[in-house]
Coordinates of C-alpha atoms in Angstrom, one line a residue:
M1 CA 22.9 -9.7 -35.8
S2 CA 22.3 -13.1 -35.9
H3 CA 18.6 -14.7 -35.2
L4 CA 18.1 -17.0 -32.3
Y5 CA 15.4 -18.3 -33.4
E6 CA 15.2 -18.6 -37.4
S7 CA 14.5 -22.3 -37.0
L8 CA 12.2 -24.4 -34.7
P9 CA 12.4 -27.9 -34.7
G10 CA 9.2 -29.3 -35.1
Y11 CA 7.1 -26.0 -36.7
R12 CA 7.0 -24.9 -39.8
I13 CA 4.6 -22.5 -41.6
T14 CA 2.3 -24.2 -44.1
G15 CA -0.5 -23.8 -45.9
S16 CA -3.6 -23.1 -43.4
D17 CA -1.1 -21.8 -40.8
A18 CA 0.5 -19.3 -42.5
P19 CA -0.6 -15.7 -40.8
E20 CA -3.9 -13.8 -42.5
K21 CA -1.8 -10.8 -41.7
T22 CA 1.9 -10.6 -42.1
V23 CA 2.7 -7.2 -41.1
L24 CA 1.6 -6.1 -37.4
K25 CA 1.1 -2.6 -35.7
L26 CA 1.9 -3.0 -32.3
G27 CA 2.0 -0.1 -29.8
F28 CA 3.8 0.0 -26.1
V29 CA 4.0 2.7 -23.7
P30 CA 7.9 3.7 -22.7
L31 CA 8.2 1.1 -19.2
S32 CA 10.9 -1.4 -18.7
D33 CA 8.6 -3.8 -19.3
C34 CA 7.5 -3.4 -23.1
A35 CA 11.1 -5.0 -23.2
P36 CA 9.6 -8.4 -24.8
L37 CA 7.9 -6.5 -27.6
V38 CA 11.1 -4.8 -28.4
A39 CA 13.5 -8.3 -27.9
A40 CA 11.0 -9.2 -30.6
K41 CA 11.5 -6.5 -32.7
V42 CA 15.4 -6.0 -32.3
L43 CA 15.4 -10.1 -33.0
D44 CA 13.1 -10.2 -35.8
L45 CA 12.0 -13.4 -33.8
G46 CA 8.9 -13.1 -35.9
R47 CA 10.5 -14.2 -38.8
A48 CA 10.3 -17.8 -38.3
H49 CA 6.4 -17.6 -37.7
G50 CA 5.9 -15.5 -40.8
I51 CA 5.3 -11.9 -39.7
E52 CA 7.4 -8.4 -39.3
I53 CA 6.6 -6.4 -36.2
E54 CA 6.2 -2.8 -36.6
L55 CA 6.4 -0.7 -33.4
Y56 CA 4.9 2.6 -32.3
R57 CA 5.2 4.7 -29.3
Q58 CA 2.6 5.9 -27.5
P59 CA 2.4 8.7 -25.0
S60 CA -0.6 7.4 -22.8
W61 CA -2.4 3.7 -21.7
A62 CA -5.6 6.4 -23.1
A63 CA -3.6 6.4 -26.5
V64 CA -3.0 2.8 -26.5
R65 CA -7.0 1.7 -26.1
D66 CA -8.0 4.4 -28.7
K67 CA -5.9 2.5 -31.2
L68 CA -6.8 -0.9 -30.8
I69 CA -10.4 0.2 -31.1
S70 CA -10.1 2.4 -34.0
G71 CA -7.8 -0.6 -35.6
E72 CA -4.5 1.7 -35.9
L73 CA -3.0 -0.8 -34.3
D74 CA -3.2 -4.5 -34.3
A75 CA -2.2 -5.9 -30.8
A76 CA -0.5 -3.9 -27.9
H77 CA 1.7 -4.5 -24.5
A78 CA -1.6 -2.9 -22.2
L79 CA -2.3 -2.6 -18.6
Y80 CA -4.2 -6.2 -17.5
G81 CA -7.0 -4.0 -16.2
L82 CA -7.3 -1.5 -19.7
V83 CA -8.6 -4.7 -21.3
Y84 CA -11.0 -5.5 -18.7
G85 CA -12.2 -1.8 -18.5
V86 CA -13.0 -1.4 -22.7
E87 CA -14.5 -4.9 -22.8
L88 CA -16.9 -3.8 -19.9
G89 CA -17.3 -0.2 -21.2
I90 CA -15.8 1.6 -18.0
G91 CA -15.4 5.3 -17.6
G92 CA -14.8 4.9 -22.3
P93 CA -15.9 3.5 -25.3
Q94 CA -16.4 -0.3 -25.0
A95 CA -14.9 -2.9 -27.7
D96 CA -14.3 -6.5 -27.4
M97 CA -10.9 -7.0 -26.2
A98 CA -8.8 -10.5 -26.0
V99 CA -5.9 -10.9 -24.0
L100 CA -3.8 -13.3 -26.2
M101 CA -1.1 -13.9 -23.4
T102 CA 1.1 -12.1 -20.0
L103 CA 3.5 -10.1 -20.9
N104 CA 5.1 -10.4 -17.2
Q105 CA 4.6 -10.2 -13.9
N106 CA 5.9 -7.8 -11.2
G107 CA 8.0 -4.8 -11.6
Q108 CA 5.8 -2.1 -10.8
A109 CA 6.3 -0.2 -7.7
I110 CA 5.0 2.9 -5.4
T111 CA 7.3 5.9 -5.1
L112 CA 6.1 8.8 -2.3
S113 CA 7.4 12.2 -1.7
N114 CA 10.8 12.9 -0.2
R115 CA 8.8 13.9 3.2
L116 CA 6.5 11.4 3.5
A117 CA 9.0 8.8 2.7
D118 CA 11.2 10.1 5.4
A119 CA 8.3 9.8 7.9
L120 CA 8.0 6.1 7.2
Q121 CA 10.9 5.5 7.6
A122 CA 11.3 7.4 10.9
G123 CA 8.2 4.4 11.6
R124 CA 5.4 6.9 11.7
G125 CA 2.0 5.2 9.4
L126 CA 1.2 6.5 6.5
R127 CA -2.8 6.9 7.5
E128 CA -1.1 8.9 10.5
L129 CA 0.2 11.0 8.0
L130 CA -2.0 11.6 5.8
A131 CA -4.2 12.9 8.4
A132 CA -2.7 15.4 9.9
G133 CA -1.5 17.2 6.3
T134 CA -3.3 20.3 5.5
R135 CA -5.1 19.2 2.4
R136 CA -6.3 15.9 0.6
P137 CA -3.3 13.9 -0.3
V138 CA -3.1 13.3 -4.1
F139 CA -1.8 10.3 -5.5
A140 CA -1.3 9.5 -9.3
Q141 CA -2.3 6.6 -11.5
T142 CA -1.6 5.8 -15.0
F143 CA -5.2 4.6 -16.3
P144 CA -8.1 4.2 -14.4
T145 CA -9.1 0.4 -14.6
G146 CA -5.3 -0.4 -15.1
T147 CA -3.3 -1.9 -12.5
H148 CA -1.3 0.8 -11.5
A149 CA -4.9 1.6 -9.8
M150 CA -5.8 -1.5 -8.5
W151 CA -2.4 -2.1 -6.6
L152 CA -2.1 1.8 -5.7
Y153 CA -6.0 1.5 -3.8
Y154 CA -5.6 -2.0 -2.2
W155 CA -2.2 -0.8 -0.9
L156 CA -3.9 1.8 1.0
A157 CA -6.8 0.4 2.1
A158 CA -4.6 -2.3 3.9
Q159 CA -3.1 0.2 5.6
G160 CA -6.9 2.0 6.5
I161 CA -6.7 4.6 4.3
H162 CA -9.8 4.7 1.4
P163 CA -8.5 5.3 -1.8
L164 CA -11.6 7.0 -3.4
A165 CA -12.2 9.6 -0.1
D166 CA -9.0 10.2 1.8
V167 CA -7.4 10.7 -0.8
K168 CA -7.5 12.3 -4.7
P169 CA -6.9 10.2 -7.5
V170 CA -5.8 11.5 -10.7
V171 CA -4.8 10.0 -13.3
I172 CA -1.1 10.7 -15.0
P173 CA 0.8 9.1 -18.0
P174 CA 4.2 7.5 -16.6
P175 CA 6.7 9.8 -18.1
Q176 CA 5.4 12.9 -16.6
M177 CA 5.1 11.3 -12.9
S178 CA 8.2 12.5 -11.3
D179 CA 7.8 16.1 -12.6
A180 CA 4.4 16.0 -10.9
L181 CA 5.8 14.8 -8.1
A182 CA 8.6 17.4 -8.4
S183 CA 6.0 20.3 -8.7
G184 CA 4.2 19.3 -5.5
V185 CA 1.3 18.3 -6.9
L186 CA 1.4 15.2 -5.8
D187 CA 2.4 12.8 -2.8
G188 CA 3.2 9.8 -4.5
Y189 CA 2.0 7.6 -7.3
C190 CA 1.9 4.0 -8.8
A191 CA 3.1 3.1 -12.0
G192 CA 5.9 1.3 -13.8
E193 CA 9.6 1.6 -13.9
P194 CA 12.2 3.1 -14.9
W195 CA 10.1 6.0 -13.7
H196 CA 10.6 5.0 -10.1
A197 CA 14.2 4.9 -10.6
V198 CA 14.2 8.3 -12.3
A199 CA 12.3 10.1 -9.4
E200 CA 14.9 9.1 -7.0
A201 CA 17.8 9.5 -9.5
E202 CA 16.3 13.0 -9.8
G203 CA 16.0 13.5 -6.2
H204 CA 12.1 13.8 -6.6
G205 CA 10.5 10.9 -4.4
R206 CA 11.7 7.6 -3.0
T207 CA 9.9 3.9 -3.8
V208 CA 8.6 2.7 -1.0
I209 CA 7.1 -0.6 -1.7
R210 CA 7.6 -3.1 -5.0
S211 CA 3.9 -4.5 -6.6
G212 CA 5.4 -7.9 -5.9
E213 CA 5.5 -7.1 -2.2
I214 CA 1.5 -6.3 -2.8
W215 CA 0.7 -9.6 -4.6
P216 CA 3.3 -11.8 -5.8
D217 CA 3.4 -12.8 -8.4
H218 CA 1.0 -10.9 -9.7
P219 CA 0.0 -10.2 -13.6
E220 CA 0.7 -6.8 -15.1
K221 CA 1.0 -5.9 -18.8
V222 CA -0.8 -8.0 -21.8
L223 CA -0.2 -8.7 -25.3
A224 CA -3.6 -7.3 -26.1
C225 CA -6.1 -6.6 -29.5
R226 CA -9.8 -6.7 -30.5
R227 CA -11.5 -10.3 -30.4
D228 CA -12.4 -9.2 -34.2
F229 CA -8.6 -9.5 -34.7
V230 CA -8.5 -13.1 -33.3
A231 CA -11.7 -14.1 -35.4
R232 CA -10.2 -12.6 -38.8
H233 CA -6.9 -13.2 -38.3
P234 CA -6.3 -16.2 -35.9
N235 CA -3.6 -17.6 -37.9
A236 CA -1.5 -14.3 -37.2
A237 CA -2.5 -13.9 -33.7
R238 CA -1.1 -17.5 -32.8
A239 CA 2.0 -16.2 -34.2
L240 CA 2.7 -13.1 -32.5
T241 CA 1.9 -14.7 -29.6
M242 CA 4.7 -17.6 -30.1
T243 CA 7.1 -14.3 -31.1
L244 CA 6.4 -12.9 -27.7
L245 CA 6.6 -16.2 -26.3
E246 CA 9.9 -16.7 -27.3
A247 CA 10.9 -12.9 -26.9
C248 CA 10.0 -13.7 -23.0
R249 CA 11.8 -17.0 -23.0
W250 CA 15.3 -14.8 -24.4
L251 CA 14.4 -11.8 -21.9
D252 CA 14.6 -14.7 -18.8
D253 CA 18.1 -14.6 -18.8
L254 CA 19.5 -11.7 -16.9
E255 CA 22.6 -11.6 -19.1
H256 CA 19.8 -11.1 -22.3
R257 CA 18.2 -8.0 -19.5
R258 CA 21.2 -5.8 -19.7
E259 CA 21.0 -5.7 -23.2
A260 CA 17.7 -5.3 -23.8
A261 CA 18.4 -2.7 -21.6
G262 CA 20.6 -1.1 -23.6
W263 CA 17.7 -1.1 -26.3
L264 CA 15.2 0.0 -24.3
S265 CA 17.1 3.1 -23.7
G266 CA 16.9 4.5 -27.3
P267 CA 14.5 7.5 -27.7
G268 CA 12.5 5.2 -29.9
Y269 CA 11.8 2.8 -26.8
V270 CA 11.8 4.6 -22.8
G271 CA 14.6 7.2 -24.2
R272 CA 16.2 6.9 -20.7
A273 CA 19.6 5.9 -19.7
S274 CA 20.0 2.3 -19.4
Q275 CA 21.9 2.8 -15.8
L276 CA 18.2 3.8 -14.6
I277 CA 16.0 1.5 -16.4
M278 CA 18.8 -1.7 -16.0
P279 CA 19.1 -2.1 -12.4
R280 CA 15.1 -2.4 -11.6
L281 CA 15.2 -5.3 -14.5
L282 CA 17.8 -7.3 -12.8
G283 CA 16.0 -6.7 -9.3
D284 CA 18.2 -4.5 -7.8
Y285 CA 16.4 -1.8 -5.9
G286 CA 19.4 -1.0 -3.5
R287 CA 18.4 0.1 0.1
L288 CA 15.3 -1.5 -0.3
G289 CA 16.7 -5.5 -0.8
D290 CA 15.9 -8.0 -2.7
T291 CA 13.0 -9.0 -0.9
A292 CA 10.0 -8.7 -3.4
P293 CA 10.1 -10.9 -6.5
L294 CA 11.9 -10.4 -9.6
M295 CA 10.2 -8.9 -12.3
R296 CA 9.5 -12.2 -14.8
F297 CA 8.9 -12.8 -18.2
F298 CA 8.6 -16.5 -18.7
G299 CA 9.6 -18.7 -15.6
G300 CA 9.0 -21.7 -18.2
G301 CA 5.7 -20.5 -19.5
S302 CA 3.8 -20.0 -16.3
V303 CA 4.3 -16.4 -16.8
N304 CA 2.3 -16.2 -19.7
Y305 CA -0.7 -17.9 -19.2
P306 CA -3.5 -16.1 -19.1
Y307 CA -5.1 -17.6 -16.4
L308 CA -8.9 -16.8 -15.3
S309 CA -8.5 -16.5 -12.2
D310 CA -6.4 -13.5 -12.8
G311 CA -9.1 -11.9 -15.1
L312 CA -11.4 -12.2 -12.0
W313 CA -9.4 -10.5 -9.9
F314 CA -9.4 -7.0 -11.7
L315 CA -13.6 -7.1 -12.1
S316 CA -13.8 -8.4 -7.6
Q317 CA -11.8 -4.7 -7.1
Y318 CA -14.0 -3.3 -9.7
R319 CA -16.8 -4.7 -8.1
R320 CA -14.9 -3.3 -4.5
W321 CA -14.4 0.2 -6.1
G322 CA -17.7 1.2 -8.0
L323 CA -16.4 0.9 -11.2
L324 CA -18.9 -2.4 -12.4
S325 CA -22.1 -1.5 -11.1
Q326 CA -24.2 -3.5 -14.0
Q327 CA -24.8 -6.9 -13.1
V328 CA -22.4 -9.4 -15.2
D329 CA -21.8 -12.9 -15.4
M330 CA -17.6 -12.8 -14.4
A331 CA -16.9 -15.9 -15.8
A332 CA -18.5 -15.9 -19.1
V333 CA -16.6 -12.5 -19.6
V334 CA -13.2 -14.1 -18.6
R335 CA -13.6 -16.7 -20.7
A336 CA -14.5 -14.6 -23.6
V337 CA -11.4 -12.6 -23.3
N338 CA -8.7 -14.3 -22.2
Q339 CA -7.7 -16.7 -25.3
T340 CA -6.7 -19.9 -23.2
A341 CA -7.3 -22.3 -26.3
L342 CA -5.0 -20.2 -29.1
Y343 CA -1.8 -19.9 -26.4
D344 CA -2.9 -23.5 -25.5
E345 CA -2.2 -23.7 -29.7
A346 CA 0.8 -21.0 -29.9
A347 CA 2.9 -22.7 -26.1
S348 CA 2.2 -26.5 -27.8
A349 CA 4.4 -25.6 -30.9
L350 CA 6.5 -24.1 -29.3
G351 CA 7.3 -27.3 -26.3
V352 CA 6.1 -24.5 -23.8
L353 CA 4.9 -25.9 -20.7
Q354 CA 1.2 -25.2 -19.8
P355 CA -0.5 -25.5 -16.5
A356 CA -2.9 -27.8 -15.2
S357 CA -5.8 -25.6 -14.4
P358 CA -6.7 -22.1 -15.8
M359 CA -7.1 -20.9 -12.3
R360 CA -3.8 -20.0 -10.2
S361 CA -4.1 -19.2 -6.0
S362 CA -2.4 -16.2 -4.4
T363 CA -1.6 -14.5 -0.8
L364 CA -1.4 -11.0 -0.9
I365 CA -0.4 -8.3 0.8
D366 CA -3.1 -8.5 3.8
D367 CA -3.4 -11.6 4.2
R368 CA -6.1 -12.6 2.0
G369 CA -6.5 -15.5 0.0
W370 CA -7.5 -15.5 -3.3
D371 CA -8.4 -18.0 -6.0
G372 CA -11.4 -17.1 -8.2
S373 CA -13.8 -19.0 -6.9
D374 CA -16.0 -16.1 -5.4
P375 CA -15.2 -12.9 -7.1
Q376 CA -18.1 -11.5 -5.8
G377 CA -17.7 -12.9 -2.5
Y378 CA -14.2 -11.4 -2.3
A379 CA -14.8 -8.1 -3.2
D380 CA -17.8 -8.2 -0.8
G381 CA -15.3 -9.7 2.0
F382 CA -13.3 -6.5 2.2
E383 CA -14.3 -3.4 5.3
I384 CA -12.8 -0.9 3.0
R385 CA -15.1 -0.4 -0.3
A386 CA -17.1 1.9 -2.3
D387 CA -20.0 1.3 -1.0
A388 CA -19.3 0.8 2.7
G389 CA -17.1 4.4 2.6
V390 CA -15.2 3.3 5.5
G391 CA -11.8 5.0 5.7
G392 CA -8.9 5.7 8.0
I393 CA -9.1 9.8 8.2
G394 CA -12.5 11.0 7.9
D395 CA -11.6 14.6 9.0
G396 CA -13.6 16.6 6.6
R397 CA -11.2 17.1 3.9
R398 CA -13.3 14.9 1.1

């Protein structure tokens, strides 16, 4: 196989630029959006930057967390919110963490049981359906502070359903979601692909909304490591960021994604047929149409910048849902975690354009605007939040 980036114009590894560590251990969870790591490995993109990548499949996000903290992994494909949960010590051990870059936007989904999906398609509201049940509904996500938890909670709350009081939230690793839905344990779940495509193919449930419809071009997975790794190995961290930037740029070509789907199907990666991975990696959701933003890996570099406003959004939601009770300087936390200076160096060396501001604006599914300027005020502005206890079901099943 030819190596597409064996020589980079204007960039050479010399003297003090040489990586302090040349073999880097990266963890990932078997999801379609681990594609940048797999592409970087298969195409040997690290060679041009003086590093070799070793990939280690992990069974759960908790395993990724634990092995990052212990140092067994140097870096990982990680949920954006996992990094901030560990940084703040929410529900588990604390460690000073770093976001080197964003790996992708969009590309996640929510799947419901066939019974609920059929009723929604017939025009009934989810709030009404859950209120009519005989037990407290159970919805799964993949990590307590992770992106999937936040998309699920936001979507439920936007429909007048309190995600902590009106339903029972549980954590399940992505590969187990479809089977849990089939068993009747779950009423729905939020996770990454291809585990929604798998549920549909197996007849266990149906995708009802894509995450890009909840927050268009939302941040999703990041390249994460401990901050002391960056401090001890700044050149290696920069080289790794450059390598993954190259991989993300390669994946923006849809024909390359077709090729990557074949790699992802291998037993060491996702381990599911490429026919289940490829369509949604290309934005083809069949009956749902093409109204949701495509999973993005690069977008001229606009995807990858570690925006401070993205980190602040997660902190605002931790406030909203009672996960973050202690007083913290949110802006200081985000500036410490998101490695904007290192990213600027890596992007500049590759000629990748960088945004004019570390903040960006968005409008979510409930028409609320977000620009990162007042995360506490944003959290307090929601009617449905942990300290308000306002929900739409309230029938004694809580």
